[in-house]
Amino acid sequence: MKTTFSIIKADVGGCPGHSKVNEKLIEVANKMLRDGKENGTIKDFFVTNCGDDLELIMTHDKGENNEEVHSLAWNVFKEGSDLAKELGFYGAGQDLLKDAFSGNIRGLGPGIAEMEFTERKSEPIIAFMMDKTEPGAFNLPIYKIFADPFNTAGLIIDPKLHSGFRFEVWDIKEHKRVFLNAPEEMYDLLALIGAKSRFVIKRVYPKEGSLPEDEPVAVISTEKLYQIAGEYVGKDDPVAAVRAQSGLPALGEVLEPFAFPYLVSGWMRGSHNGPIMPVSNKNAKCTRFDGPPRAIAIGFQLKNGMLTGHEDLFDDPAFDYTRQEAERIADYMRRHGPFEPHRLPLEEMEYTTLPKVMDKLRDRFEPVS
Ligand code: 13P
Ligand code: 13P
Ligand code: MG
Ligand code: MG
């Protein structure tokens, strides 16, 4: 039996500022997805938020890019935007870049991570959601989960994982993709994905083993808002879904990379680098300097397309030390103020406010010999 697991997200308005999704918008989403479940559009759902991003987690048997499912998500975001406008929430409708839905939500602004696969007897799956960062922020943890034996012990000691995984990497500037095998092409893979603002891991596939080789085991949203809108309109806060156990990395191996508060871009006005902080849903509100960037992880068990149980996985003292370290790094980075590398490098600022400053000063630049 094949199940599709879809995470579709959008920022339809924050309260206050860009900090958080208000409970009233969560209520709208829950009501509309409940209706969608009752009328058979989806099988099951879970609504949550990471910072100011409204996250719709849905299961169904309709495959990827299904018009009915995407249209349901679009309608939730539309309805949410309308309410956000009415209540004066900040940046109401921020991520809805087009007015009309035409068959597919891709290219309209929301972020999408969805995958269709054959359910195993027991199917643990983790939904990761981030705020104040970009799709490339998932490169480091996804690499560690599926290719780094210092993270994933199973790569060494579990015969089912020993052959490694296949990575689908997108060049999001040139709109091309390449498939690379780990461990064989590990250095080529790292050469690309280390440049995380351009090369982004889109999917991971199993190699020869117990699982179908054409069914993904992880998927990441790769939408770049500024590429759709032609100017900076907000950050492309990403989401990902990762399957675990029985021939795949164990749940704890999937979570382990987040014990390191690595640096990501997207903090404050989408223009600063800062540490990613793994937090519970309750603490997924971006306060200090609109951050620091946050990640949440909700783990599910799937059975016959139903979400039979869930857990807020970073709601755990095991990540307290990481959070403290993230705070220290946040403080260290903040002390740089407008200087790189806290502020993003020039190339990445091109779509924010810097061109306007350059325009203003253009005539005042003089040649120097
Ligand atoms: P599975 O092989 O069943 O995924 O178990 C791995 C494990 O023991 C996790 O620690
Ligand atoms: P969001 O993309 O999460 O709305 O954040 C925008 C921003 O500029 C926060 O400082
Ligand atoms: Mg926002
Ligand atoms: Mg956001």
PDB file of N, CA and C and ligand atoms in Angstrom, residues 11 18 52-53 94 131-132 232 234-235 237 268-270 290, ligand 2:
ATOM      1  N   ASP A  11       3.795  31.230   5.300  1.00  0.00           N
ATOM      2  CA  ASP A  11       3.636  32.300   6.273  1.00  0.00           C
ATOM      3  C   ASP A  11       2.473  33.138   5.762  1.00  0.00           C
ATOM      4  N   HIS A  18       7.000  39.038  13.050  1.00  0.00           N
ATOM      5  CA  HIS A  18       7.313  37.777  12.375  1.00  0.00           C
ATOM      6  C   HIS A  18       7.547  36.644  13.378  1.00  0.00           C
ATOM      7  N   ASP A  52       6.597  31.886  12.525  1.00  0.00           N
ATOM      8  CA  ASP A  52       5.439  32.477  11.843  1.00  0.00           C
ATOM      9  C   ASP A  52       4.993  31.652  10.631  1.00  0.00           C
ATOM     10  N   ASP A  53       5.451  30.400  10.551  1.00  0.00           N
ATOM     11  CA  ASP A  53       5.065  29.556   9.418  1.00  0.00           C
ATOM     12  C   ASP A  53       4.007  28.543   9.817  1.00  0.00           C
ATOM     13  N   GLN A  94       1.858  36.919   3.344  1.00  0.00           N
ATOM     14  CA  GLN A  94       3.258  37.113   2.911  1.00  0.00           C
ATOM     15  C   GLN A  94       3.742  36.130   1.837  1.00  0.00           C
ATOM     16  N   ASP A 131      12.271  27.918  10.915  1.00  0.00           N
ATOM     17  CA  ASP A 131      11.905  29.306  10.628  1.00  0.00           C
ATOM     18  C   ASP A 131      13.158  30.176  10.665  1.00  0.00           C
ATOM     19  N   LYS A 132      13.139  31.236   9.846  1.00  0.00           N
ATOM     20  CA  LYS A 132      14.229  32.211   9.700  1.00  0.00           C
ATOM     21  C   LYS A 132      15.472  31.573   9.085  1.00  0.00           C
ATOM     22  N   TYR A 232      13.036  40.312  -2.789  1.00  0.00           N
ATOM     23  CA  TYR A 232      12.933  39.706  -1.462  1.00  0.00           C
ATOM     24  C   TYR A 232      11.539  39.927  -0.883  1.00  0.00           C
ATOM     25  N   GLY A 234      10.493  37.697   1.918  1.00  0.00           N
ATOM     26  CA  GLY A 234      10.434  36.921   3.157  1.00  0.00           C
ATOM     27  C   GLY A 234      11.355  35.748   2.940  1.00  0.00           C
ATOM     28  N   LYS A 235      11.650  35.015   4.001  1.00  0.00           N
ATOM     29  CA  LYS A 235      12.599  33.923   3.847  1.00  0.00           C
ATOM     30  C   LYS A 235      11.862  32.644   3.466  1.00  0.00           C
ATOM     31  N   ASP A 237      11.590  29.736   4.579  1.00  0.00           N
ATOM     32  CA  ASP A 237      11.690  28.825   5.716  1.00  0.00           C
ATOM     33  C   ASP A 237      11.308  27.398   5.320  1.00  0.00           C
ATOM     34  N   MET A 268      16.993  37.624  10.949  1.00  0.00           N
ATOM     35  CA  MET A 268      16.659  39.062  10.823  1.00  0.00           C
ATOM     36  C   MET A 268      16.685  39.581   9.379  1.00  0.00           C
ATOM     37  N   ARG A 269      15.530  39.861   8.865  1.00  0.00           N
ATOM     38  CA  ARG A 269      15.341  40.402   7.513  1.00  0.00           C
ATOM     39  C   ARG A 269      15.936  39.488   6.454  1.00  0.00           C
ATOM     40  N   GLY A 270      16.042  38.209   6.777  1.00  0.00           N
ATOM     41  CA  GLY A 270      16.600  37.252   5.831  1.00  0.00           C
ATOM     42  C   GLY A 270      18.042  37.550   5.485  1.00  0.00           C
ATOM     43  N   ASP A 290      14.532  38.640  15.960  1.00  0.00           N
ATOM     44  CA  ASP A 290      13.658  37.772  15.139  1.00  0.00           C
ATOM     45  C   ASP A 290      14.209  36.353  15.027  1.00  0.00           C
TER      46      ASP A 290
HETATM   47  P1  13P B   2       9.894  35.391   7.834  1.00  0.00           P
HETATM   48  O1  13P B   2      10.430  34.998   6.471  1.00  0.00           O
HETATM   49  O2  13P B   2       9.910  34.251   8.783  1.00  0.00           O
HETATM   50  O3  13P B   2       8.563  36.036   7.678  1.00  0.00           O
HETATM   51  O4  13P B   2      10.898  36.450   8.453  1.00  0.00           O
HETATM   52  C1  13P B   2      11.089  37.639   7.804  1.00  0.00           C
HETATM   53  C2  13P B   2      12.052  38.524   8.494  1.00  0.00           C
HETATM   54  O5  13P B   2      12.613  39.371   7.850  1.00  0.00           O
HETATM   55  C3  13P B   2      12.302  38.390   9.916  1.00  0.00           C
HETATM   56  O6  13P B   2      13.264  39.299  10.392  1.00  0.00           O
END
